PDB file of C-alpha atoms in Angstrom:
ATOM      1  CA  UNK R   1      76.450  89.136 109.367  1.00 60.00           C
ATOM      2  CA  UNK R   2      76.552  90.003 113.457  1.00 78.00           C
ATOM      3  CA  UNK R   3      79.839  88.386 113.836  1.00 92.00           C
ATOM      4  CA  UNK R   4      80.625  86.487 116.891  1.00 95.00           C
ATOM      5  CA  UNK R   5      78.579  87.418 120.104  1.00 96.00           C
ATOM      6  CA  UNK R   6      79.848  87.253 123.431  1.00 97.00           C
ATOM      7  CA  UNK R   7      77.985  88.173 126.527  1.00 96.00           C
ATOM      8  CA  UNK R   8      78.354  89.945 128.908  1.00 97.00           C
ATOM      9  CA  UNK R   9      80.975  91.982 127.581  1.00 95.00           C
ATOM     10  CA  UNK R  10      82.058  93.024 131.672  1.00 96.00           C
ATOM     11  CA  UNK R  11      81.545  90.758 134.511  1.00 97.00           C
ATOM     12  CA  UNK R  12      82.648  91.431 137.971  1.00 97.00           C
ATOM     13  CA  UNK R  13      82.760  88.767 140.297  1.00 97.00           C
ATOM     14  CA  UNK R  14      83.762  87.728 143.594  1.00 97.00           C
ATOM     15  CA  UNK R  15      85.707  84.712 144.497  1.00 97.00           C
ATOM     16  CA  UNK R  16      84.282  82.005 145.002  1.00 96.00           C
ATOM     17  CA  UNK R  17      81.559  82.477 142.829  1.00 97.00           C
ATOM     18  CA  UNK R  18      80.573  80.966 139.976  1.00 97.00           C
ATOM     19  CA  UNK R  19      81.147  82.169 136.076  1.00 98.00           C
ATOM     20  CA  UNK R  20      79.358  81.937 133.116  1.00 98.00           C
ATOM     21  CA  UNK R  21      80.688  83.358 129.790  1.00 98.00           C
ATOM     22  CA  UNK R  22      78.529  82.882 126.359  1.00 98.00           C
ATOM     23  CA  UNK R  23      79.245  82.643 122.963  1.00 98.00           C
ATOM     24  CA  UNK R  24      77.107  82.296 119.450  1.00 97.00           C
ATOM     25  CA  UNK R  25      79.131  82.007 116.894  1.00 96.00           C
ATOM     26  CA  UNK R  26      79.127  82.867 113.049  1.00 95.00           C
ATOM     27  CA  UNK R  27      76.361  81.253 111.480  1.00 94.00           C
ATOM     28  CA  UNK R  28      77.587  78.268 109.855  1.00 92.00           C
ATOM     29  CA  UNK R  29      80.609  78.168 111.209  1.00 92.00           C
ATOM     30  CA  UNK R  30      81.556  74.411 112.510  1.00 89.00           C
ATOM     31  CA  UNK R  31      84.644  75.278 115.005  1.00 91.00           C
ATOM     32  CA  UNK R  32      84.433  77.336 118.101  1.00 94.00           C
ATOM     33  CA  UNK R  33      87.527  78.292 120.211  1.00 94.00           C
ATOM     34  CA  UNK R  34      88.014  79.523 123.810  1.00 96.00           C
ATOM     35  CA  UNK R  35      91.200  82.199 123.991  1.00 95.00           C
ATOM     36  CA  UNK R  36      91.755  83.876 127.655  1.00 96.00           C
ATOM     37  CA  UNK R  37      94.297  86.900 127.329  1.00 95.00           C
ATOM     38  CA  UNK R  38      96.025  87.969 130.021  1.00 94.00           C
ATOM     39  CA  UNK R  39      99.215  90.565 130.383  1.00 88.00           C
ATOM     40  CA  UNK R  40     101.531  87.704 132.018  1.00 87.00           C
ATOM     41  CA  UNK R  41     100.574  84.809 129.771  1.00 87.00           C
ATOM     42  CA  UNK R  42      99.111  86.476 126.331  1.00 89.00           C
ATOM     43  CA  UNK R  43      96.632  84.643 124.131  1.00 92.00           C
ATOM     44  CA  UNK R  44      96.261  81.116 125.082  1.00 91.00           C
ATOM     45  CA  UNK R  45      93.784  78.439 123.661  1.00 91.00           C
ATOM     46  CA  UNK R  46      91.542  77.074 126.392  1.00 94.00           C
ATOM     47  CA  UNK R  47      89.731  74.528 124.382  1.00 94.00           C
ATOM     48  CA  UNK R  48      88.292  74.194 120.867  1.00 91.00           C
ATOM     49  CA  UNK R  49      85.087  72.399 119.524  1.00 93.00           C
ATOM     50  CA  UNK R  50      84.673  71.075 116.248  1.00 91.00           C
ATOM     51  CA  UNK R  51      80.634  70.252 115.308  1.00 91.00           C
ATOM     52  CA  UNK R  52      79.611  70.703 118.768  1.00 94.00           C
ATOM     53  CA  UNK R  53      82.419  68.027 119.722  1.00 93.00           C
ATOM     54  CA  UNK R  54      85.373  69.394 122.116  1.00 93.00           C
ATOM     55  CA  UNK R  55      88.648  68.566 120.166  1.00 89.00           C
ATOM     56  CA  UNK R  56      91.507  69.849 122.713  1.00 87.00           C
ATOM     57  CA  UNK R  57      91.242  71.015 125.928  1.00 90.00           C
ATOM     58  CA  UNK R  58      94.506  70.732 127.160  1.00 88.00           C
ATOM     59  CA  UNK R  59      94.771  74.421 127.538  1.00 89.00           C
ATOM     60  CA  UNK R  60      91.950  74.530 130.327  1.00 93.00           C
ATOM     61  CA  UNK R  61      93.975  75.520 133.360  1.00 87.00           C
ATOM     62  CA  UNK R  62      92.591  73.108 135.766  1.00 85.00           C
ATOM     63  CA  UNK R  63      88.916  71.193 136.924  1.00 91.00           C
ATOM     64  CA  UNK R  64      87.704  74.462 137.689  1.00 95.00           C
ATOM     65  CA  UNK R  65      87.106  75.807 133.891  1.00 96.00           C
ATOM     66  CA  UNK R  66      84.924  73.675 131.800  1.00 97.00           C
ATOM     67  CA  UNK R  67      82.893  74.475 128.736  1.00 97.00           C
ATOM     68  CA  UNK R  68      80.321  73.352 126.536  1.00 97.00           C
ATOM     69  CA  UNK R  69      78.916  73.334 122.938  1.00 97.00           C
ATOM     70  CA  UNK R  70      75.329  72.201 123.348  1.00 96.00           C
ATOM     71  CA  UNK R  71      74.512  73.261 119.631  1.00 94.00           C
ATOM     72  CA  UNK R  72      76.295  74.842 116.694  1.00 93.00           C
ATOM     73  CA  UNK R  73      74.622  77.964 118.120  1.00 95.00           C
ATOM     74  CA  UNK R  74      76.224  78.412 121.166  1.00 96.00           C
ATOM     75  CA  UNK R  75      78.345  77.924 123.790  1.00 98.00           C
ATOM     76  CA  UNK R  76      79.650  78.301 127.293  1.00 98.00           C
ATOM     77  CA  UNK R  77      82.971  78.772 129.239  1.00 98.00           C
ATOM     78  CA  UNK R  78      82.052  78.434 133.301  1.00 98.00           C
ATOM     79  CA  UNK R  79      84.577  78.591 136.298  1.00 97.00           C
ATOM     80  CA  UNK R  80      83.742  77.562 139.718  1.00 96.00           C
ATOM     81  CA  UNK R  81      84.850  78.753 141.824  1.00 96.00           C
ATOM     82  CA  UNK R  82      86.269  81.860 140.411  1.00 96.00           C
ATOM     83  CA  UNK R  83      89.871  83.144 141.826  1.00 96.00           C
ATOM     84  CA  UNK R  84      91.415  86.338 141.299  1.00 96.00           C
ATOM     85  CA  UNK R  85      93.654  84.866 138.716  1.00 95.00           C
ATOM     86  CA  UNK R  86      91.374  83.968 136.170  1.00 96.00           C
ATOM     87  CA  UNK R  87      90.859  87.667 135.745  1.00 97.00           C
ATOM     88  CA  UNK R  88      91.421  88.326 132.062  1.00 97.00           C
ATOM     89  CA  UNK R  89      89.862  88.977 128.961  1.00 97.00           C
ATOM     90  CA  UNK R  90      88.233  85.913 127.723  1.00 97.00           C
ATOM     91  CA  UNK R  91      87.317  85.435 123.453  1.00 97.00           C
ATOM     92  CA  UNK R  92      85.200  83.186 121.927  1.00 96.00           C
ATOM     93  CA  UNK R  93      86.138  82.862 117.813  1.00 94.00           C
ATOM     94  CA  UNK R  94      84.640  80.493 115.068  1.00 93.00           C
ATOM     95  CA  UNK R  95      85.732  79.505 111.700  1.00 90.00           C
ATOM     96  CA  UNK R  96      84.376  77.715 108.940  1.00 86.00           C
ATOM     97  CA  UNK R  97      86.156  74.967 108.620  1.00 76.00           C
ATOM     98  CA  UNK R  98      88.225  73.014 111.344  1.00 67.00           C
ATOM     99  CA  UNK R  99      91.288  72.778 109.289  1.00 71.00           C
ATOM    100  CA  UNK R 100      93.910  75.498 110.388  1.00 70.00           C
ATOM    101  CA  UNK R 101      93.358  77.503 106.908  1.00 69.00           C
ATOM    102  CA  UNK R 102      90.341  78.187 107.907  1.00 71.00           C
ATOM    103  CA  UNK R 103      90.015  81.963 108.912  1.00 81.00           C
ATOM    104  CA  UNK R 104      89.029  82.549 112.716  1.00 87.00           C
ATOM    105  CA  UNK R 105      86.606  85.650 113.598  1.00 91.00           C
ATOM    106  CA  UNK R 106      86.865  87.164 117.250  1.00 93.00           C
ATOM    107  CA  UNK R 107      83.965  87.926 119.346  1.00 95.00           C
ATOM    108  CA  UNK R 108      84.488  91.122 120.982  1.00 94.00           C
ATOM    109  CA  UNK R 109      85.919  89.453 124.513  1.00 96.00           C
ATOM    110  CA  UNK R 110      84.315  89.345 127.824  1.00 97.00           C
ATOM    111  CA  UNK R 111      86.470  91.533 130.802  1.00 97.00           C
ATOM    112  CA  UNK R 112      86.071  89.141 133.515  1.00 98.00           C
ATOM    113  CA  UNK R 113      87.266  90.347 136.979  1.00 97.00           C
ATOM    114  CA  UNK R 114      87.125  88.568 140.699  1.00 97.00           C
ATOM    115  CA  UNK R 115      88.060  90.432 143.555  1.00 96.00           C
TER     116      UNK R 115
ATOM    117  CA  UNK D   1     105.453  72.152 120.152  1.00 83.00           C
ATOM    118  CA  UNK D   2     105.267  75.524 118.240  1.00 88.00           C
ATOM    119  CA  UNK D   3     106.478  78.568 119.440  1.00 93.00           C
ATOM    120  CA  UNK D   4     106.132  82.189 117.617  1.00 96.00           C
ATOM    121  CA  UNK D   5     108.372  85.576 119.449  1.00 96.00           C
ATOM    122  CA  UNK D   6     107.819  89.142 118.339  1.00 97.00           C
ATOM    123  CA  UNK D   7     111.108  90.639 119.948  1.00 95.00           C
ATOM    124  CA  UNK D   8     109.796  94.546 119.661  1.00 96.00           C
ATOM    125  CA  UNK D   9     107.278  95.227 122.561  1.00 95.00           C
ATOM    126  CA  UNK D  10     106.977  98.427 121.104  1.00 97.00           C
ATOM    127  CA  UNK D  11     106.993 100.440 117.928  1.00 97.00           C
ATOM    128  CA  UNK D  12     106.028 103.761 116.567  1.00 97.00           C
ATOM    129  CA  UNK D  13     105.681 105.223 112.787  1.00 97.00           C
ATOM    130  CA  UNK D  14     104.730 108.738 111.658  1.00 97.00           C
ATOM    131  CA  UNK D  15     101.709 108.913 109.550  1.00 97.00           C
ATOM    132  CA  UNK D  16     102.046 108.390 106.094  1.00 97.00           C
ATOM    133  CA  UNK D  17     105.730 106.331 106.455  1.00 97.00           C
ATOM    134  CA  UNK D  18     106.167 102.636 106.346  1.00 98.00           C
ATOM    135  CA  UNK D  19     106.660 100.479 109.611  1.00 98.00           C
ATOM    136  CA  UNK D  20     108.031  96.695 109.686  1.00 98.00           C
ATOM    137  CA  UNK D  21     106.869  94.335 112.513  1.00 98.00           C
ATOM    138  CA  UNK D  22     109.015  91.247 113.032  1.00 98.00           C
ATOM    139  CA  UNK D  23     107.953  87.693 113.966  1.00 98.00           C
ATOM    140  CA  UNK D  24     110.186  85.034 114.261  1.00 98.00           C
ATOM    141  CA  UNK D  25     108.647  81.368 114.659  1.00 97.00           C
ATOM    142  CA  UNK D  26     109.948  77.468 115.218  1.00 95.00           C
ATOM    143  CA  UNK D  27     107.640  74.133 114.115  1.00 92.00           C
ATOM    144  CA  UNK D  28     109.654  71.219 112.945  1.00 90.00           C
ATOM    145  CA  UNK D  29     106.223  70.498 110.348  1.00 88.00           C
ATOM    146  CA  UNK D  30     106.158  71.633 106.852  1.00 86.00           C
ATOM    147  CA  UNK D  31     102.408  72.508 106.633  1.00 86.00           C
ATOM    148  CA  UNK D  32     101.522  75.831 108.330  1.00 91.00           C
ATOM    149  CA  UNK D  33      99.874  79.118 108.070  1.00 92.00           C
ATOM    150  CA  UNK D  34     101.255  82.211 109.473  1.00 95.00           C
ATOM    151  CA  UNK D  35      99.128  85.334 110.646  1.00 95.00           C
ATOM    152  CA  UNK D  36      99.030  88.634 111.586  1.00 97.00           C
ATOM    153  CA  UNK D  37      96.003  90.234 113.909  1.00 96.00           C
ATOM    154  CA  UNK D  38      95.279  93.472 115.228  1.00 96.00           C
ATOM    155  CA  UNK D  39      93.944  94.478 118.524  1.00 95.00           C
ATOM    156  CA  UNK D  40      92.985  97.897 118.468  1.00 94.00           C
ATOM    157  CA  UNK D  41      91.707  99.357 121.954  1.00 90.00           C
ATOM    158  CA  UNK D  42      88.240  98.126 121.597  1.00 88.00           C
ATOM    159  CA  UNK D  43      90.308  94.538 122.318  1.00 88.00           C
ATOM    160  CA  UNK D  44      88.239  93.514 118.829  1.00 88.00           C
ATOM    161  CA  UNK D  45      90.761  90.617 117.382  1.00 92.00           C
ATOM    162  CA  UNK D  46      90.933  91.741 113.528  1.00 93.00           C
ATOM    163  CA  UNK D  47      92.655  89.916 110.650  1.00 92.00           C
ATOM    164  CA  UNK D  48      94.953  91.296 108.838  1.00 95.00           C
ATOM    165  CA  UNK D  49      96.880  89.334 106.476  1.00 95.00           C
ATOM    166  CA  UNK D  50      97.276  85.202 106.503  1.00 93.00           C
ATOM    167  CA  UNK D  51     100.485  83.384 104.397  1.00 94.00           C
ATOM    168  CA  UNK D  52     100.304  79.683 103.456  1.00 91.00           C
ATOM    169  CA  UNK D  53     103.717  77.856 103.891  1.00 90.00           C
ATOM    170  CA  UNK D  54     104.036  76.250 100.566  1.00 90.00           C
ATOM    171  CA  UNK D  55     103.254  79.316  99.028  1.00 89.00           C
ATOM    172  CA  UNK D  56     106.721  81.460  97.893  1.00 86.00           C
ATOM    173  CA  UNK D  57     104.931  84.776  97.122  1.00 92.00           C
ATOM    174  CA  UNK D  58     104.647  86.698 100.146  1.00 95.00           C
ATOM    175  CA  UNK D  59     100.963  87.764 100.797  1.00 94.00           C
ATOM    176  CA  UNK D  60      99.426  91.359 100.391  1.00 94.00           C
ATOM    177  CA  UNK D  61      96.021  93.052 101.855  1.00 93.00           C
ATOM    178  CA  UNK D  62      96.159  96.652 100.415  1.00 95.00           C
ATOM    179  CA  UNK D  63      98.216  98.946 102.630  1.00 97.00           C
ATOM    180  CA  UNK D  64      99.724  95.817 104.704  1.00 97.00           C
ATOM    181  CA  UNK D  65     102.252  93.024 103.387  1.00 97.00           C
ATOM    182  CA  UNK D  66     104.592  90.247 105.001  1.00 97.00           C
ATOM    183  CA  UNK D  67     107.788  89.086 104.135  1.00 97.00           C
ATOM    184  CA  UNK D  68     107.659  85.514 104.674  1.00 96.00           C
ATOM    185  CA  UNK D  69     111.579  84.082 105.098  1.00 95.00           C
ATOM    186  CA  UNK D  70     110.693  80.324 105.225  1.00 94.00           C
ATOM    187  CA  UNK D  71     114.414  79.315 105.856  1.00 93.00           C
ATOM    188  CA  UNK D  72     115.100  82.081 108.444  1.00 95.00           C
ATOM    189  CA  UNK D  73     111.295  81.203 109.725  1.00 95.00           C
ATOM    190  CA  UNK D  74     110.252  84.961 109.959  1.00 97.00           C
ATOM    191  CA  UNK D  75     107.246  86.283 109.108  1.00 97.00           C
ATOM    192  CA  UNK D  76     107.482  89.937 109.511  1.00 98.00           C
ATOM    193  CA  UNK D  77     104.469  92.708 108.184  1.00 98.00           C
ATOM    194  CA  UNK D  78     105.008  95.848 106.449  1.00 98.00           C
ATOM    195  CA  UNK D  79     102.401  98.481 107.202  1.00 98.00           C
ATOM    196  CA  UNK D  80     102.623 101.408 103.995  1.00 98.00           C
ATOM    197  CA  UNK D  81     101.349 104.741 104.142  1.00 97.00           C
ATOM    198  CA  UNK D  82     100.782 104.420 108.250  1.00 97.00           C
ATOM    199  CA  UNK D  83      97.557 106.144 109.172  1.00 97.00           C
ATOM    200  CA  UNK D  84      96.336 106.971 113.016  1.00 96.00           C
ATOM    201  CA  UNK D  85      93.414 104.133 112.549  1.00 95.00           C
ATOM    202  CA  UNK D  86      96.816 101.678 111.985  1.00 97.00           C
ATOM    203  CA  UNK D  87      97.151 102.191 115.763  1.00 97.00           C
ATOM    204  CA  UNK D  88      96.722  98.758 117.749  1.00 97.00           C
ATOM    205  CA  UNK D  89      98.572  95.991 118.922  1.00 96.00           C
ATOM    206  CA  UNK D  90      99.529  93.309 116.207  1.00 97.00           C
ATOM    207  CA  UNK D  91      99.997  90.098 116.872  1.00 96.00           C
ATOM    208  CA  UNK D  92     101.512  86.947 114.767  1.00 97.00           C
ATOM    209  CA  UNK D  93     100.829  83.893 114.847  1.00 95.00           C
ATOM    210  CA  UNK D  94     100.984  80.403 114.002  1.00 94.00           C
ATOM    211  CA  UNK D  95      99.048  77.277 112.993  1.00 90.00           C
ATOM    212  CA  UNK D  96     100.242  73.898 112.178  1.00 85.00           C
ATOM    213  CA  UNK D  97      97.950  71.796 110.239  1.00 75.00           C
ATOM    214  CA  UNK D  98      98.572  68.834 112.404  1.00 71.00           C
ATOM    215  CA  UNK D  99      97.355  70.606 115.442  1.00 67.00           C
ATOM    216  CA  UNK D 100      93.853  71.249 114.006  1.00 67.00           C
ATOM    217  CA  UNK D 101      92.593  74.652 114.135  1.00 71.00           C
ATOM    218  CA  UNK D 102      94.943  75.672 117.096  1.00 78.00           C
ATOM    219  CA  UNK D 103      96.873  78.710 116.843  1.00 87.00           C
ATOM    220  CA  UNK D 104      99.694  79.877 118.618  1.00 91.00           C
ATOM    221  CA  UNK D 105     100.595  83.461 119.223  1.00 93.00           C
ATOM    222  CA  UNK D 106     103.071  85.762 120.057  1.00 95.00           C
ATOM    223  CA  UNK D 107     104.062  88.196 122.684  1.00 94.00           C
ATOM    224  CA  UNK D 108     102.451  91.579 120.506  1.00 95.00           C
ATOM    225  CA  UNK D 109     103.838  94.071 119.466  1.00 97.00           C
ATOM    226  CA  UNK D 110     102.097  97.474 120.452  1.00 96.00           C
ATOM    227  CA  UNK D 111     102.116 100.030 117.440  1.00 98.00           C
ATOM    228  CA  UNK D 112     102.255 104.014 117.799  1.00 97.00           C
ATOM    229  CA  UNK D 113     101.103 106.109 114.854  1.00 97.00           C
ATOM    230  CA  UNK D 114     101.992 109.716 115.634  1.00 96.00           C
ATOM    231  CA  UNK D 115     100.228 112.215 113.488  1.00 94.00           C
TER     232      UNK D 115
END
């Protein structure tokens, strides 16, 4: 089993610019969430998709992040424009089922950084 | 709303001795699961140990248990027999099955084995 894949693992960016963070989850796996971890704030939820549909997104800080589940396959998390303060550490997970007993398995985080 | 608070920042343990992390939460709902992950420095979000609400015996994963005080709502996890590979940040947290798959975490609590 590869686990959850997130790419790139590093991105450096610089404001302004548009952001594009991936994520394939677990095979089989029917929910997909969006953490962003920062020093000042900690883990927050973003948004979470349940077969491909998004469920909550009331975490999403503002117009500027928005994501996408085109298949059960994979998924995106894009900001435009980028500003220093999204610079954090950014997870995709997935779990089996979309009930909250449902174990969730953590990609391995993408470092995202604007200047 | 749910909120979970891990008051110790930091902690440290000498290998081979026992170490308690605390975790105190707040939901007003009655169906829940409590967890504990680790972050150790490769940021890799591992899970340790999961508790079910309705469930009175306090869950166990080898080396690691929780004592689960559902009327004092604390959740704290006992690390046995401490070893250097132990050494990560630990986080708890909570999900309410009326929120979906949403889980809300605490602060962390960073955790020192000295050999």
């Amino acid at each position: 089993d590869a686990g959850v894949i997130q790419s790139p693992r590093h991105e450096v960016t610089e404001m302004g610019q548009e952001v594009t963070l991936r994520c394939k989850p677990i095979s089989g796996h029917n929910s997909l969430f969006w953490y962003r971890q920062t020093m000042m704030r900690g883990l927050e939820l973003l948004i979470y998709f349940n077969n491909n549909v998004p469920i909550d997104d009331s975490g999403m800080p503002e117009d500027r992040f928005s994501a996408k589940m085109p298949n059960a396959s994979f998924s995106t998390l894009k900001i435009q424009p980028s500003e220093p303060r999204d610079s954090a550490v950014y997870f995709c997970a997935s779990t089996l089922t979309d009930r909250i007993s449902g174990k969730q398995f953590f990609g391995p985080g993408t470092r995202l950084t604007v200047l | 709303a749910q909120t979970v608070t891990q008051s110790q920042p930091e902690m440290s343990v000498q290998e081979a001795e026992t170490v308690t992390l605390s975790c105190t939460y707040d939901t007003s709902e009655s169906d829940y699961y409590l967890f504990w992950y680790k972050q150790p420095p490769s940021r890799q979000m591992i899970l340790v140990i999961r508790q079910e609400a309705y469930k009175q015996q306090n869950a166990t994963e080898n080396r690691f248990s929780v004592n689960f005080q559902k009327a004092a709502k604390s959740f704290s996890l006992k690390i046995s027999d401490s070893q250097l590979g132990d050494a990560a940040m630990y986080f708890c947290a909570l999900g309410v099955e009326t929120s979906g798959s949403r889980l809300t975490f605490g602060e962390g609590t960073q955790l020192t084995v000295n050999p």
